[in-house]
Short mmCIF file of C-alpha atoms in Angstrom, two decimals:
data_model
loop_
_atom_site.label_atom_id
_atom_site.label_comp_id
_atom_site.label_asym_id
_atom_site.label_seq_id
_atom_site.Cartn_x
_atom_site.Cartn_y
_atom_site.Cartn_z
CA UNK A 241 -103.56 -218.71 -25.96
CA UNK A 242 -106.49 -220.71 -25.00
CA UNK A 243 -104.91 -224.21 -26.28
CA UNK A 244 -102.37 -222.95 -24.13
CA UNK A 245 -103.92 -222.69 -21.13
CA UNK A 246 -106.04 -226.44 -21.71
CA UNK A 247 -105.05 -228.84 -19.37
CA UNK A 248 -102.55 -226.69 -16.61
CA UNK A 249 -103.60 -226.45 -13.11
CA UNK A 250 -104.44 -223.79 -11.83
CA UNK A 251 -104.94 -221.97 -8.75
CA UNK A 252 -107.75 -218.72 -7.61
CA UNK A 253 -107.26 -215.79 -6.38
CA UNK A 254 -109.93 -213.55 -4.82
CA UNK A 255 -109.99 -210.34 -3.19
CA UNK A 256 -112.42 -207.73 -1.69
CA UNK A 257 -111.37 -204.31 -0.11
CA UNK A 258 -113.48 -202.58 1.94
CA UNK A 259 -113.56 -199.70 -0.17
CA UNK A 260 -114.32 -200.25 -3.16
CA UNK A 261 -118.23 -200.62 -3.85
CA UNK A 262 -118.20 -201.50 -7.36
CA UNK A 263 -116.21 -204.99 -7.10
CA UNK A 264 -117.41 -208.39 -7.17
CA UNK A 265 -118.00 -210.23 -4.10
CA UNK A 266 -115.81 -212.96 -3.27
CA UNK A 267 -118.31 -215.54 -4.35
CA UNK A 268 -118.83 -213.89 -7.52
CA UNK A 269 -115.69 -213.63 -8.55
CA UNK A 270 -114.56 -217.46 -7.88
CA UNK A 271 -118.01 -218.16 -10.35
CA UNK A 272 -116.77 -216.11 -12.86
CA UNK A 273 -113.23 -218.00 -12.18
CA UNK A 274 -114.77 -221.56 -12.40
CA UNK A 275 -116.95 -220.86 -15.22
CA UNK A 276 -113.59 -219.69 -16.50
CA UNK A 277 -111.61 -222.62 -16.30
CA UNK A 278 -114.53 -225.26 -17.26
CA UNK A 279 -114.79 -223.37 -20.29
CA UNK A 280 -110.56 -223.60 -21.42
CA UNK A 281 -110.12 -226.98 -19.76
CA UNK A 282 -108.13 -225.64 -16.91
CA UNK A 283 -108.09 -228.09 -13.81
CA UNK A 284 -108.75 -225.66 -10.46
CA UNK A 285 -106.83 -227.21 -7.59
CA UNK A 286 -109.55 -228.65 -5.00
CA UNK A 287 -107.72 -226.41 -2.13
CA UNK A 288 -106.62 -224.10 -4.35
CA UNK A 289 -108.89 -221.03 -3.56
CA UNK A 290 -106.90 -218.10 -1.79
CA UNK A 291 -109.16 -215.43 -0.68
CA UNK A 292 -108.41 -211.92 1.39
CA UNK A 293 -111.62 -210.10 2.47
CA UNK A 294 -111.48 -206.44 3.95
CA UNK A 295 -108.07 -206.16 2.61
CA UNK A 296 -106.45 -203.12 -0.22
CA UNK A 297 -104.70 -204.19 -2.65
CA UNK A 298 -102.10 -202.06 -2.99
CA UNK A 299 -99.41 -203.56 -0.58
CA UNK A 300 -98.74 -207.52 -1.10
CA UNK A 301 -97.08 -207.85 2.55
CA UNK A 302 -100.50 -207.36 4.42
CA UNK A 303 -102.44 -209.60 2.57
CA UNK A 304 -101.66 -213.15 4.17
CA UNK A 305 -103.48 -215.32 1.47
CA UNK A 306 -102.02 -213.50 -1.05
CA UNK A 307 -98.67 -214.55 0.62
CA UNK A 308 -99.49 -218.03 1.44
CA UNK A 309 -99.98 -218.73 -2.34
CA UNK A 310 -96.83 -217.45 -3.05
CA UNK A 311 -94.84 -219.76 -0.86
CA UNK A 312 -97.22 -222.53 -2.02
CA UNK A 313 -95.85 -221.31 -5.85
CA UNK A 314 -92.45 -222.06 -4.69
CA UNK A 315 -92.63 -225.88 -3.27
CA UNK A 316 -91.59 -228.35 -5.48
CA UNK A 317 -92.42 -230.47 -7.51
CA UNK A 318 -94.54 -227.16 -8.95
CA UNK A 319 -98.00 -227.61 -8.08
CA UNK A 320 -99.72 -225.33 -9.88
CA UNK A 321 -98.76 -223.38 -13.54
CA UNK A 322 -101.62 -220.82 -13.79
CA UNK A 323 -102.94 -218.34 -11.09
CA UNK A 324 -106.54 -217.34 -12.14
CA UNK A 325 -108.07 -213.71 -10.34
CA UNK A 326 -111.29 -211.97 -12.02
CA UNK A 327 -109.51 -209.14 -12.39
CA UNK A 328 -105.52 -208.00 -12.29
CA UNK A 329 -106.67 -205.23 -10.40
CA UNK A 330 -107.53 -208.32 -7.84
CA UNK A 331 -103.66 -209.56 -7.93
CA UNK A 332 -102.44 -205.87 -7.04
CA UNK A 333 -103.22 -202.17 -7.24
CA UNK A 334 -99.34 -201.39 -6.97
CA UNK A 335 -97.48 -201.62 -10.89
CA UNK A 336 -94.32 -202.22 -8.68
CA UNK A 337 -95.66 -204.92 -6.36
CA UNK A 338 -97.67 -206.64 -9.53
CA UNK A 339 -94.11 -206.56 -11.92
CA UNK A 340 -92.00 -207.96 -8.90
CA UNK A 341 -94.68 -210.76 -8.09
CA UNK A 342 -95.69 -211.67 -11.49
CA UNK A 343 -91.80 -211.77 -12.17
CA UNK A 344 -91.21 -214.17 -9.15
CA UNK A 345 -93.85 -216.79 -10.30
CA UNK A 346 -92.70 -216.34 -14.33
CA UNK A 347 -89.49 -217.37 -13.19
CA UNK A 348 -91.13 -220.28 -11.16
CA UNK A 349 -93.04 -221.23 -14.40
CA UNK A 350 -96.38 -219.84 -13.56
CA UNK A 351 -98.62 -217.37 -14.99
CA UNK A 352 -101.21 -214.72 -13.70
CA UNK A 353 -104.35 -214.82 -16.33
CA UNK A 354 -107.61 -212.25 -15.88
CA UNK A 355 -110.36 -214.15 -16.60
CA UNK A 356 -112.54 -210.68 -17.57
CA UNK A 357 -109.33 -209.20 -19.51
CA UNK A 358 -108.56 -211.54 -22.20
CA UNK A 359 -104.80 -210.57 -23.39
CA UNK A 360 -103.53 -212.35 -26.55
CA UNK A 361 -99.97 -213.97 -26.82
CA UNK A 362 -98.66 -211.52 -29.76
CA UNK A 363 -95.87 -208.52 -27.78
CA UNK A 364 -98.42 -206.00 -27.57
CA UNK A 365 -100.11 -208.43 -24.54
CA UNK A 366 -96.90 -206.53 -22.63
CA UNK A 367 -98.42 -203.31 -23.38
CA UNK A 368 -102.01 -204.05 -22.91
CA UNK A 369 -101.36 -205.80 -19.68
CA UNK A 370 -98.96 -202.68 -18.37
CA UNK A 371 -102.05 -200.37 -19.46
CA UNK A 372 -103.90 -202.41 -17.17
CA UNK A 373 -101.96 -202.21 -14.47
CA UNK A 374 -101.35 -198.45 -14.80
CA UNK A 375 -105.05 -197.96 -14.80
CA UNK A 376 -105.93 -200.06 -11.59
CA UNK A 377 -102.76 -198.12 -9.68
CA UNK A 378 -104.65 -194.59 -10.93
CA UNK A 379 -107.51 -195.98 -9.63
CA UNK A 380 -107.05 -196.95 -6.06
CA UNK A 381 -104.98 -193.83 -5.48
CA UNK A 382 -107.60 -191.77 -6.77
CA UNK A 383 -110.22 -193.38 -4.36
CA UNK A 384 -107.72 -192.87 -1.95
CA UNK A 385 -107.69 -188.73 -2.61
CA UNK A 386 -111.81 -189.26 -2.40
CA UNK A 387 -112.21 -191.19 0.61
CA UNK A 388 -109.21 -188.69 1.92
CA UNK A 389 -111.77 -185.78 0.45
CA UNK A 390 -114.85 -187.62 2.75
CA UNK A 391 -112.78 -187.38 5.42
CA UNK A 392 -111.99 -184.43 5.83
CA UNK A 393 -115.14 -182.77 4.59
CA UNK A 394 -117.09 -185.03 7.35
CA UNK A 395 -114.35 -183.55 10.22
CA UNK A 396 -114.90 -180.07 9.27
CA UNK A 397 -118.80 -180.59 9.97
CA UNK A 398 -117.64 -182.29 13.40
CA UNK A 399 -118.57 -185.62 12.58
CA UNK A 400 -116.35 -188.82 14.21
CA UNK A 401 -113.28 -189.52 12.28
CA UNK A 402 -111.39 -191.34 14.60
CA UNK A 403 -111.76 -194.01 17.29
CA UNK A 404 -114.12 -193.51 20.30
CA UNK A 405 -111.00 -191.88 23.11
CA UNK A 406 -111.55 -193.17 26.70
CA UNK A 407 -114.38 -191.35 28.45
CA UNK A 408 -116.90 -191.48 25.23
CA UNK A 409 -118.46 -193.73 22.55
CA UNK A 410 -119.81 -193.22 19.37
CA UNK A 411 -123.31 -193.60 18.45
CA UNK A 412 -125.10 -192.81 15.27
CA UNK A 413 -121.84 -191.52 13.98
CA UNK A 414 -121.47 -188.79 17.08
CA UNK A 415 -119.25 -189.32 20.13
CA UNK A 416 -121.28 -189.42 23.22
CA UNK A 417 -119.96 -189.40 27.07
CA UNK A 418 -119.53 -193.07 28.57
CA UNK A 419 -120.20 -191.67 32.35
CA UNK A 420 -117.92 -193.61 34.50
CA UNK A 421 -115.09 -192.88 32.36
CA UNK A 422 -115.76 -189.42 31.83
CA UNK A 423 -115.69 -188.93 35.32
CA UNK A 424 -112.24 -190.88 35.47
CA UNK A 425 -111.08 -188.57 32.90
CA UNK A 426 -112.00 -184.98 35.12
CA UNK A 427 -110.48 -186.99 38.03
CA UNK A 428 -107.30 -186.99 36.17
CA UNK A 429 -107.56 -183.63 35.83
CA UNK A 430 -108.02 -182.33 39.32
CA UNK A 431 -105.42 -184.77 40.28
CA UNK A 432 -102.97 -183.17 38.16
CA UNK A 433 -104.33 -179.79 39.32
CA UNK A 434 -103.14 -180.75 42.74
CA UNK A 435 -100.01 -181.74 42.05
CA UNK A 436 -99.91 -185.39 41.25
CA UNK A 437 -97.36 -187.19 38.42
CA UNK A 438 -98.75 -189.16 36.04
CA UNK A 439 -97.50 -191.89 37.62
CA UNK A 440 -99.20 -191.01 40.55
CA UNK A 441 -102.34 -190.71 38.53
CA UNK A 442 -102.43 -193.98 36.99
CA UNK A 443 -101.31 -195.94 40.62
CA UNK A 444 -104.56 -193.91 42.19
CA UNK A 445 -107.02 -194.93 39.06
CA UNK A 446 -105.73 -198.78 39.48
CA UNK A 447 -106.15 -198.76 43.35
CA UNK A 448 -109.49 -197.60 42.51
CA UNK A 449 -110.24 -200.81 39.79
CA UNK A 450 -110.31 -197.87 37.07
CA UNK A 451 -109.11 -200.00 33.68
CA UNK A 452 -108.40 -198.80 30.26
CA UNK A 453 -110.06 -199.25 27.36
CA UNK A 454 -108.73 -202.23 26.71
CA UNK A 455 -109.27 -203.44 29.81
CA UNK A 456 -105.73 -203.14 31.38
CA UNK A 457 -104.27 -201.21 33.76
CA UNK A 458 -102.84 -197.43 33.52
CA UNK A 459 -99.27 -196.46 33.05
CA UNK A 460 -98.46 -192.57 33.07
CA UNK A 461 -98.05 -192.06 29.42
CA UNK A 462 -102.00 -193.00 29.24
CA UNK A 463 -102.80 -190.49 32.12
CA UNK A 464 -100.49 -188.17 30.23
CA UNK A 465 -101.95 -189.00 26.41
CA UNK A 466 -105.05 -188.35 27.78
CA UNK A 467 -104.57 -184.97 29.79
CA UNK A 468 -103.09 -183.77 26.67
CA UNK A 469 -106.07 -184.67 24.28
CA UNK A 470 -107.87 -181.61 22.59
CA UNK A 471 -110.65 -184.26 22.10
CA UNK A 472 -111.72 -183.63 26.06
CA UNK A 473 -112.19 -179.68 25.54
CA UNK A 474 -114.43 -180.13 22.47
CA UNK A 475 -111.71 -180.75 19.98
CA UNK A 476 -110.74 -183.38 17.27
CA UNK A 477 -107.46 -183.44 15.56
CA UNK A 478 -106.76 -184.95 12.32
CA UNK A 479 -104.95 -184.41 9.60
CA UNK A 480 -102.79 -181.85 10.92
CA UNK A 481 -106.03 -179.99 11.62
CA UNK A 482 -107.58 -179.03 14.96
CA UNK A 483 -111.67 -178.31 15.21
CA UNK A 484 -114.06 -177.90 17.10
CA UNK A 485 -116.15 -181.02 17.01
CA UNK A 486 -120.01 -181.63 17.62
CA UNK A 487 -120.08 -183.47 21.11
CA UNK A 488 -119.89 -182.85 24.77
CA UNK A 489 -117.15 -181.58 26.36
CA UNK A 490 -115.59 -183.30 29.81
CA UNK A 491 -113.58 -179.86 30.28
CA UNK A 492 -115.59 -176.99 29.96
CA UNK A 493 -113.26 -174.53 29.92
CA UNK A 494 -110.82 -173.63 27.11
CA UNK A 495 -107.61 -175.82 26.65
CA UNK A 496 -104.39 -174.23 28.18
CA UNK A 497 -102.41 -174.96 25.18
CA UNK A 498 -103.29 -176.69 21.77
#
């Protein structure tokens, strides 16, 4: 296989979730790469490097490098014959996604190689490489079940597993009140008390240069969203689980209806 490989160009590929702590970085891995191809005589494309950082592996369509190269694989005349990654678990954590993609660019004349997992050209390189695969897909849903486990294990001790809502922040992993907004959030309240929509809410908050979050201004199925939160009486929902959370209330009293 290696006289095979002596001469094609080639093309990386590099990627780095953010959760898994035992990968290379993306530096590391296009050194292992180049070390790769100096050694087999494999000529890496100067702009040839296609890298997605902070990005899982286990869907192609949300990984736009990984797509770019793809459409790159299909111009013609065929620039490149070889794809090089450190790892297959790199090209894909999905069997079904990594058979349909390698498929596409066999048929397009170009092959996906692991530099770290050498696979010979005999038929059983078909069953060593679908071992592979199998193994990185039992992997990343198994770190899915223990970041899943985290999760939940950190909500039940009331810790922040969600977003900061509007009317609090998080610091040191613990949602605190942002003042102004938390006083927004009990005028809502007492608005609604006296009879207001939530329309009429949200025109009263924007006359008064209250914004959202995101800096916009309020519609009634914000006003509503919010006067429907748990999170405001102490709350957090997740999961399809409601508990009561470590942080300050902005409604003292118990919620009418959870």
């Amino acid at each position: 296989m290696e006289e095979a490989l002596r001469g094609k160009r080639a093309v990386c590929y590099v990627r780095v979730s953010t959760e898994e702590q035992t990968e290379y970085s993306p530096d590391s891995q296009k050194k292992a790469i180049a070390d790769y191809a100096d050694a087999h005589g494999i000529a890496l494309l100067p702009d040839g490097c296609y890298a997605d950082i902070g990005i899982s592996g286990r869907r192609a369509g949300n990984r736009p490098a990984f797509l770019e190269m793809l459409a790159r694989a299909r111009e013609r005349p065929r620039p490149f014959e070889l794809v090089l990654v450190w790892k297959f678990s790199r090209f894909s954590r999905s069997r079904s996604d990594s058979i349909v993609y390698k498929q596409q660019l066999r048929r397009l004349g170009i092959s996906v190689v692991s530099v770290t997992e050498p696979i010979c050209g005999d038929p059983t390189a078909v069953l060593m490489e679908a071992l592979l695969e199998a193994m990185d897909e039992y992997y990343s849903l198994n770190l899915g079940e223990e970041v899943r486990r985290g999760m939940r294990e950190k909500f039940r001790r009331g810790g922040v597993v969600t977003g900061a809502p509007f009317g609090y922040r998080v610091e040191q992993g613990r949602f605190v009140l942002c003042p102004e907004e938390a006083e927004a959030v009990r005028r809502m309240r007492a608005w609604r008390g006296e009879g207001c929509s939530y329309r009429e809410i949200a025109e009263r908050l924007n006359d008064g240069a209250v914004r959202t979050r995101r800096g916009g201004a309020f519609h009634g199925r914000e006003v509503s969203y919010i006067l429907h939160n748990p999170i405001y009486w102490g709350y957090q929902r997740w999961d399809g689980q409601l508990v009561r959370g470590d942080f300050p209330r902005i409604f003292p009293d118990e919620p009418p209806s959870l």
